[in-house]
Short mmCIF file of N, CA and C in Angstrom, two decimals:
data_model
loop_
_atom_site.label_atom_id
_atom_site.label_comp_id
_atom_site.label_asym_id
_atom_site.label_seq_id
_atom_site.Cartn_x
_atom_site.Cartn_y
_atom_site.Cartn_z
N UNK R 31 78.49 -204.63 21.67
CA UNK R 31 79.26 -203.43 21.84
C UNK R 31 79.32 -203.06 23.31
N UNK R 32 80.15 -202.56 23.60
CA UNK R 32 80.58 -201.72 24.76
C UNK R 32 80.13 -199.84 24.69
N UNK R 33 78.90 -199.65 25.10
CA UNK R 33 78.69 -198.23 24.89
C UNK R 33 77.53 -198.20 23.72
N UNK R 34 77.58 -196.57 23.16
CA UNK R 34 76.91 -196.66 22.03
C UNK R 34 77.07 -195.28 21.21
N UNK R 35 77.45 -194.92 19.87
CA UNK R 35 77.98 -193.49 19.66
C UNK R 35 76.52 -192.95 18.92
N UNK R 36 75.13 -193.36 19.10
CA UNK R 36 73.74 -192.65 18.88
C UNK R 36 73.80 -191.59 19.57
N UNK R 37 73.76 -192.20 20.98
CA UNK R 37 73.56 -190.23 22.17
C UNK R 37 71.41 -190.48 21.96
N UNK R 38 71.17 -191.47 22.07
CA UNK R 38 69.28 -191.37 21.82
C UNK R 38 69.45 -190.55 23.37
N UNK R 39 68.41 -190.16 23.29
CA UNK R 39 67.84 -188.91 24.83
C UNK R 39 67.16 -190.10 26.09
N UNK R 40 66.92 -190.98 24.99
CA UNK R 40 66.29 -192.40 26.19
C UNK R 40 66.99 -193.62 26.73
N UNK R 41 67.99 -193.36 26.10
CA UNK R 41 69.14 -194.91 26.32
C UNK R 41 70.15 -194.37 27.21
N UNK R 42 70.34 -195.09 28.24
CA UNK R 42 71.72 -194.58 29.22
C UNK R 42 73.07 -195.21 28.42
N UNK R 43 72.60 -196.32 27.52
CA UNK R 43 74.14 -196.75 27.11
C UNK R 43 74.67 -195.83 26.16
N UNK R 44 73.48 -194.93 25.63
CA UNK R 44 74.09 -193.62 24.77
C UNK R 44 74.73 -192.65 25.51
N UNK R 45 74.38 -192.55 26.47
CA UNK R 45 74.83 -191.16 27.08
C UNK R 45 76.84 -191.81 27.72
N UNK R 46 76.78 -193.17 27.27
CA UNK R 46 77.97 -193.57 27.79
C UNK R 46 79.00 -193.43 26.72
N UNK R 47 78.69 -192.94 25.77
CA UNK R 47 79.61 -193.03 24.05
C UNK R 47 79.70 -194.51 23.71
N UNK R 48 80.40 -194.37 22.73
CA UNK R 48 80.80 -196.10 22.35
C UNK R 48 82.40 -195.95 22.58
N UNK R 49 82.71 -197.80 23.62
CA UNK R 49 83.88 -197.58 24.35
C UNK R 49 84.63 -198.50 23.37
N UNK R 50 83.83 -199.56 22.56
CA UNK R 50 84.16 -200.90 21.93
C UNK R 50 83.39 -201.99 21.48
N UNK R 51 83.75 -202.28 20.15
CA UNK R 51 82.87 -203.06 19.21
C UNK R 51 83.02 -203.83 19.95
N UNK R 52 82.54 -205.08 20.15
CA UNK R 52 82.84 -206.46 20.23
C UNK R 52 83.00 -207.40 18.96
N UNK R 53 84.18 -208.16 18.72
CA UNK R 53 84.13 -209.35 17.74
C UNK R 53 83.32 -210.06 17.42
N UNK R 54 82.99 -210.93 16.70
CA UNK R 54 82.06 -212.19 16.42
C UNK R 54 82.24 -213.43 17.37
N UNK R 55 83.63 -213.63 17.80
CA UNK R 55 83.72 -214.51 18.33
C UNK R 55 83.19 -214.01 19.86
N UNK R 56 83.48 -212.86 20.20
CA UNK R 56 82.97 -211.92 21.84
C UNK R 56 81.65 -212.56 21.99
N UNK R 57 81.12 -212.15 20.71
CA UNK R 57 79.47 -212.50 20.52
C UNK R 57 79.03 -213.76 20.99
N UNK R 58 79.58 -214.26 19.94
CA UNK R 58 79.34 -215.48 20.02
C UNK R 58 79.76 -216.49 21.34
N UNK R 59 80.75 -216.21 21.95
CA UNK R 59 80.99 -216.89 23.36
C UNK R 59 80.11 -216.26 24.54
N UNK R 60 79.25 -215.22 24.74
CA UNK R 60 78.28 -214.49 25.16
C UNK R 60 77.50 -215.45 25.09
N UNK R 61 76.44 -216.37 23.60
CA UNK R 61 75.87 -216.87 23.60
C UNK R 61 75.99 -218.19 23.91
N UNK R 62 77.16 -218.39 24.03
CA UNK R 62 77.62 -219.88 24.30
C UNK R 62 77.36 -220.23 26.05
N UNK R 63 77.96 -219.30 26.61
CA UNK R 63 78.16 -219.24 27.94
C UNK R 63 76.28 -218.85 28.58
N UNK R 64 75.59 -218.35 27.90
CA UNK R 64 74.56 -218.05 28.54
C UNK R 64 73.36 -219.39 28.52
N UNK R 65 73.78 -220.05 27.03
CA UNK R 65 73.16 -221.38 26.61
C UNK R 65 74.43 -222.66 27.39
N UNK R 66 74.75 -222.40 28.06
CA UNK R 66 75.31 -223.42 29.25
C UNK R 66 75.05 -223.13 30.37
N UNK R 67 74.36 -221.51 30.94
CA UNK R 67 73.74 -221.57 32.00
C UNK R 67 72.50 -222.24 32.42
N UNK R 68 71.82 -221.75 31.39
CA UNK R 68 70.48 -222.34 31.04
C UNK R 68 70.66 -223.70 30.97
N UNK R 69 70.69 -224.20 30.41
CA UNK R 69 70.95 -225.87 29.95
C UNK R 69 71.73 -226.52 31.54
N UNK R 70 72.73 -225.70 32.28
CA UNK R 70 72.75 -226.73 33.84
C UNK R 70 71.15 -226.41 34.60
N UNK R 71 70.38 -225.71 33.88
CA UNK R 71 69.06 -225.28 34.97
C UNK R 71 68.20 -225.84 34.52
N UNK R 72 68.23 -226.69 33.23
CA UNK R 72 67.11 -227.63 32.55
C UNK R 72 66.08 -226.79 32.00
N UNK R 73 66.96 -225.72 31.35
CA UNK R 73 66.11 -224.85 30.50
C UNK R 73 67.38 -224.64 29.08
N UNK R 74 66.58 -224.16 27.94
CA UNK R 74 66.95 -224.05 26.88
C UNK R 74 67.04 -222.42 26.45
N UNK R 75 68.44 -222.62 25.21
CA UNK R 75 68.13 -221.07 24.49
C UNK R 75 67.35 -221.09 23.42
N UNK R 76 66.58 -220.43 23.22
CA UNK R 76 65.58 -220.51 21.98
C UNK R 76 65.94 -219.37 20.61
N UNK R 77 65.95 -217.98 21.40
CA UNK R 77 66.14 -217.44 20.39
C UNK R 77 67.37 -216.06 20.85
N UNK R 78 67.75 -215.15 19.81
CA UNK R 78 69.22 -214.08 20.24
C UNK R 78 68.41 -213.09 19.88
N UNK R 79 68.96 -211.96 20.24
CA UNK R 79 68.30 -210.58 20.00
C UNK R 79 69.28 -209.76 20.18
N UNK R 80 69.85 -209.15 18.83
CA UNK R 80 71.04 -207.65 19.01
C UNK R 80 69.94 -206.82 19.89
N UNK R 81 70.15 -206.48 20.87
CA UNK R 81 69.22 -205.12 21.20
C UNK R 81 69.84 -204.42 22.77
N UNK R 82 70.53 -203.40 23.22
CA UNK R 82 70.19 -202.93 24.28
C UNK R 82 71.46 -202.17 24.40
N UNK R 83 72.54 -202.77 24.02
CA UNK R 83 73.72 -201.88 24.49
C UNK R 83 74.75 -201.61 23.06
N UNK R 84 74.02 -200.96 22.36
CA UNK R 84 74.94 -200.52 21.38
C UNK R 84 74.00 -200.64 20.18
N UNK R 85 74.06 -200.07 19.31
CA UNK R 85 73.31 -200.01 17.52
C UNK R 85 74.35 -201.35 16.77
N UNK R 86 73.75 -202.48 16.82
CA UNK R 86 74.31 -203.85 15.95
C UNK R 86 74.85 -203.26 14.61
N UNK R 87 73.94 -202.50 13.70
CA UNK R 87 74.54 -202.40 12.42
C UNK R 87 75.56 -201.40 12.66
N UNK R 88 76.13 -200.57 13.68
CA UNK R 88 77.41 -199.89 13.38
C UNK R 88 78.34 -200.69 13.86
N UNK R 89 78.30 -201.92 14.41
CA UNK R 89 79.34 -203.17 14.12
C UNK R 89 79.23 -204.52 13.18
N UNK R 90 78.70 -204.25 11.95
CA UNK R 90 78.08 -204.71 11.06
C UNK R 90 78.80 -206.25 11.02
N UNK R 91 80.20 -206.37 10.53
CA UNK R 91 80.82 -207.11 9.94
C UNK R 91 80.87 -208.32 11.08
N UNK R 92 81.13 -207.62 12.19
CA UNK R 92 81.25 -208.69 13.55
C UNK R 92 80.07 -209.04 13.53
N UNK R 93 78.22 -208.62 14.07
CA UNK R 93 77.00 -209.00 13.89
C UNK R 93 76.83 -210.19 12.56
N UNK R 94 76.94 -209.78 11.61
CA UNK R 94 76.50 -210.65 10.71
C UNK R 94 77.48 -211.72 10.74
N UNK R 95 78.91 -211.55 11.11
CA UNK R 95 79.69 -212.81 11.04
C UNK R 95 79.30 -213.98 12.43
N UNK R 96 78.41 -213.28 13.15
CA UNK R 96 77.99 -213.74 14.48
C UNK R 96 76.82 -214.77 13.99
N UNK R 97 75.95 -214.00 13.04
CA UNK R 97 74.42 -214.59 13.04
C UNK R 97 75.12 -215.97 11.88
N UNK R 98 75.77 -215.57 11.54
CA UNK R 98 76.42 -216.65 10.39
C UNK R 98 76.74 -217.99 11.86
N UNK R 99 77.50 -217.86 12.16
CA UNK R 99 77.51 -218.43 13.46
C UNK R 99 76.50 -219.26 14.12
N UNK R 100 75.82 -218.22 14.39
CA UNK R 100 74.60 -218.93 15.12
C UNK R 100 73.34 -219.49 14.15
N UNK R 101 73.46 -219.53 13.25
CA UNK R 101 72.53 -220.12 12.34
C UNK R 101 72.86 -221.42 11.86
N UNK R 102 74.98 -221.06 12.06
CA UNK R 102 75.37 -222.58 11.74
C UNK R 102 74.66 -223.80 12.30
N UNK R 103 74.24 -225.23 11.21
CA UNK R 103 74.15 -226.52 11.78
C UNK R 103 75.24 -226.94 12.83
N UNK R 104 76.65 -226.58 12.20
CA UNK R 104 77.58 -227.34 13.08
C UNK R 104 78.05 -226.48 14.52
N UNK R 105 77.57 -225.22 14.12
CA UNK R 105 77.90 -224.52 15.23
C UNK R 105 76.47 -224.36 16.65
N UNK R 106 76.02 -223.42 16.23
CA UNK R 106 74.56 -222.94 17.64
C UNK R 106 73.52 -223.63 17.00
N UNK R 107 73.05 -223.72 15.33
CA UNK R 107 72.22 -224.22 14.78
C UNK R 107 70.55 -223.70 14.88
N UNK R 108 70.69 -222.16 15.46
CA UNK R 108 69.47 -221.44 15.36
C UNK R 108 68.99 -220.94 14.10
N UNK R 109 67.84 -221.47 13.82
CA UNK R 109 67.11 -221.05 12.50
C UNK R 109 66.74 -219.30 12.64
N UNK R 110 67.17 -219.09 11.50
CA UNK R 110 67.04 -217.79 11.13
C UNK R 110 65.79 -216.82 12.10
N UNK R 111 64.98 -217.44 11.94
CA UNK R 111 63.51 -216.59 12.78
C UNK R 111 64.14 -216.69 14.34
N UNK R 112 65.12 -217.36 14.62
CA UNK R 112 65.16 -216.95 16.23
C UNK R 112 66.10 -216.41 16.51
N UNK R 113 66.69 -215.18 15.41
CA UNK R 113 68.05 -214.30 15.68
C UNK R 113 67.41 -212.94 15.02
N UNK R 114 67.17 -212.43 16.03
CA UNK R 114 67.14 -210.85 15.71
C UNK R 114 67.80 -209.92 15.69
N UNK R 115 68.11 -208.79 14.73
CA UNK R 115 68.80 -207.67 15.13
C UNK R 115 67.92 -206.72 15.08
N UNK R 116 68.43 -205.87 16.30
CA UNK R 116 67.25 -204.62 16.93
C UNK R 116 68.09 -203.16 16.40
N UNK R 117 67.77 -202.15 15.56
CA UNK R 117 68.54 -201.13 14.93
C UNK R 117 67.34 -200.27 15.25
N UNK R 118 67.87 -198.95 15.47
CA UNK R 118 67.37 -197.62 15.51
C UNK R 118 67.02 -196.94 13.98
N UNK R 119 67.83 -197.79 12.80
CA UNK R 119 67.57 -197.39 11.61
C UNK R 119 68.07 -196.04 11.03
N UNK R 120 69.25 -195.32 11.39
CA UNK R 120 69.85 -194.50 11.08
C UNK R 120 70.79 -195.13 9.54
N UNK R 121 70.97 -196.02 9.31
CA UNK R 121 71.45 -196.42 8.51
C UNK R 121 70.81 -197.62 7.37
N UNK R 122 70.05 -196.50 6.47
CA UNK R 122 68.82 -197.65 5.13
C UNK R 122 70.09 -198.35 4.45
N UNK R 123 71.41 -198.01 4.08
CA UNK R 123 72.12 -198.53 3.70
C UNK R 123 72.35 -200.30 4.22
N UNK R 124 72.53 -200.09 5.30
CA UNK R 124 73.32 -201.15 6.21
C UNK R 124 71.80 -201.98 6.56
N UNK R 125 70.63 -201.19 6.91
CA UNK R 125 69.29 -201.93 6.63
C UNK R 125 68.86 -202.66 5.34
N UNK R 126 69.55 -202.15 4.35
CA UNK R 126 69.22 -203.27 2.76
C UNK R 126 70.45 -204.34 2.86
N UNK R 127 71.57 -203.90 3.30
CA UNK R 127 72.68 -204.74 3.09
C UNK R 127 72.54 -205.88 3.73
N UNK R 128 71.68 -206.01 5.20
CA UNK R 128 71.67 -206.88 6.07
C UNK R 128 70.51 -207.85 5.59
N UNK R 129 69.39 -207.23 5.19
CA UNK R 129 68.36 -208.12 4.19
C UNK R 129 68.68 -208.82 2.69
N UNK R 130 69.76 -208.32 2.49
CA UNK R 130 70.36 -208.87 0.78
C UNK R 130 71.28 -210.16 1.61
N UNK R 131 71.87 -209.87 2.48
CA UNK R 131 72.51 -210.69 3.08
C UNK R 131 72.78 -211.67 3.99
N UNK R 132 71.71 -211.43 4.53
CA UNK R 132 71.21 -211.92 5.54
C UNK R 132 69.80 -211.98 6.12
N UNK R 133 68.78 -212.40 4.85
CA UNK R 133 67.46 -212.60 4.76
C UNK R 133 67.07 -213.24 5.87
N UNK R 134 67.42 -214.42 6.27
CA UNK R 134 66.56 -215.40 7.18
C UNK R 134 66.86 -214.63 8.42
N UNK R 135 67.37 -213.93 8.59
CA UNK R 135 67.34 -213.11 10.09
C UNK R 135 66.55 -212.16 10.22
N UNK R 136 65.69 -212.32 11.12
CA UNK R 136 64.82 -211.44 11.40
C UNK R 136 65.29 -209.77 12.02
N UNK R 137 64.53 -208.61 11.66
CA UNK R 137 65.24 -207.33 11.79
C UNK R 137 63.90 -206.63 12.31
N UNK R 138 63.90 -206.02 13.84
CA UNK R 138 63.33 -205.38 14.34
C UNK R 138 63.88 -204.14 14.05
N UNK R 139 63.04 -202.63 13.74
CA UNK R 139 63.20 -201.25 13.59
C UNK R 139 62.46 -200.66 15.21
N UNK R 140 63.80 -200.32 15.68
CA UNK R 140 63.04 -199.34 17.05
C UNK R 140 62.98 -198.42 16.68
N UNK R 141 61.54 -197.40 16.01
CA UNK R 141 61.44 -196.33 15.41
C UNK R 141 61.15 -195.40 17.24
N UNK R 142 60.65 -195.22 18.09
CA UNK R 142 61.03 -194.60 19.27
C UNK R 142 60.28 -193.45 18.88
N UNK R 143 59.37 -193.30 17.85
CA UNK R 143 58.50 -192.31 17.41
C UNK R 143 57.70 -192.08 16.09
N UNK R 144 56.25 -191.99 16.15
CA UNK R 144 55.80 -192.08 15.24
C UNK R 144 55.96 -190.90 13.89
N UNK R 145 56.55 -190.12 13.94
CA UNK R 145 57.09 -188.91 13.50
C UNK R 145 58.58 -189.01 13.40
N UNK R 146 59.04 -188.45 11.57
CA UNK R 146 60.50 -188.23 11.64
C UNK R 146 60.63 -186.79 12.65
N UNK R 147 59.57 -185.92 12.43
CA UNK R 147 60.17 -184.67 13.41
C UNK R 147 60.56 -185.50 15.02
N UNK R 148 59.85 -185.94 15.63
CA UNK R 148 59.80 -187.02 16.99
C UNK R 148 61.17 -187.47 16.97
N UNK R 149 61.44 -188.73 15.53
CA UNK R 149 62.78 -189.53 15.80
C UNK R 149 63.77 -188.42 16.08
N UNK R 150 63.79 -187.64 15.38
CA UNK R 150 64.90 -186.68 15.26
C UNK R 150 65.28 -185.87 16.61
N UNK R 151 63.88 -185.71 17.36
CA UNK R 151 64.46 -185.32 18.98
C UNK R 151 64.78 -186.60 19.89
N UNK R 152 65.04 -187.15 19.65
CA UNK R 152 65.31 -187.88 20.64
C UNK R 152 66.64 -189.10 20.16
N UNK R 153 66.83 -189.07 18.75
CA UNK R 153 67.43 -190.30 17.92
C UNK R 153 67.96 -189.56 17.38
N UNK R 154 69.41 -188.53 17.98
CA UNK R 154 70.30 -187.36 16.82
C UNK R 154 70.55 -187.72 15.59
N UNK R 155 70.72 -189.15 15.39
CA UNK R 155 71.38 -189.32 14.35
C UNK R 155 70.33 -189.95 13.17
N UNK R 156 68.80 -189.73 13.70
CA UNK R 156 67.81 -189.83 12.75
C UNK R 156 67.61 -188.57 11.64
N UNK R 157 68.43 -187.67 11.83
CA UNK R 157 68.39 -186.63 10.93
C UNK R 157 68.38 -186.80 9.52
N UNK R 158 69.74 -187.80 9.03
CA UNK R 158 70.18 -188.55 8.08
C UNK R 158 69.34 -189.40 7.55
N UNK R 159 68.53 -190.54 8.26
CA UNK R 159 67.69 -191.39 7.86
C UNK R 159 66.39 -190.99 7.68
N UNK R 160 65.53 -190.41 7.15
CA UNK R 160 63.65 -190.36 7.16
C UNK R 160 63.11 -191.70 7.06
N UNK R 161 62.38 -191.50 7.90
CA UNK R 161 61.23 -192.83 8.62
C UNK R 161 61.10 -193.21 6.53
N UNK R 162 60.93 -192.64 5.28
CA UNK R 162 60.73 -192.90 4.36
C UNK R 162 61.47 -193.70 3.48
N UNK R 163 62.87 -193.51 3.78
CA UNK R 163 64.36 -194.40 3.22
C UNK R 163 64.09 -195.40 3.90
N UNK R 164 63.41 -195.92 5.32
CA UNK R 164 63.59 -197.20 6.02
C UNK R 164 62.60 -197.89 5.38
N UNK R 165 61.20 -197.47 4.72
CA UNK R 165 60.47 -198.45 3.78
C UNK R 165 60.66 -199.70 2.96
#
């Protein structure tokens, strides 16, 4: 993504809104191009990580059509454990959907506080989700 429409109190890409999803294919040529940098430097890509500029599951359909992608044999051919998506967890919905669907991918929760009162100052849109629905 381009931006991010959370607004967390700790992320500058929040305070930038969200400007634009990116596609699967955006994604995916991101990873292509970064695993051809590496590889002219005689180093390798090992593993992907949704995490830093935007909440992955509010571009759901592009993300998962990405990890589909990169898990491909014929395509990137990364085994499931070395593709992460990093979510703030405002959405248990889109957190079960992505595990029904996309099991072998590993799913980091940036909870950003040990307390729903906590998430909720700093993660606006933790209001909706309790640290208890993400179980």
């Amino acid at each position: 993504q381009v931006g991010c429409a959370k607004a967390c109190t700790f992320c500058a890409t929040g305070s930038m809104g969200l400007r634009h999803n990116l596609s699967s294919a955006a994604i995916l040529e991101q990873v292509w191009l970064a695993r051809s940098i590496l590889a002219k430097k005689g180093n390798e890509l090992r593993n992907v990580v949704f995490m830093g500029m935007g909440e992955p599951l509010d571009n759901y359909d592009a993300v998962h059509e990405a990890c589909r992608g990169l898990t491909h044999q014929c395509l990137f051919g990364f085994r499931g454990k070395h593709v992460t998506i990093s979510t703030v967890g405002d959405s248990p919905t889109r957190v079960r959907q992505l595990a029904d669907e996309a099991p072998q991918i590993s799913l980091a929760l940036s909870l950003h506080g040990a307390t729903q009162e906590m998430r909720k100052k700093i993660i606006p849109t933790a209001v909706k989700a309790p640290l208890w629905e993400l179980e």
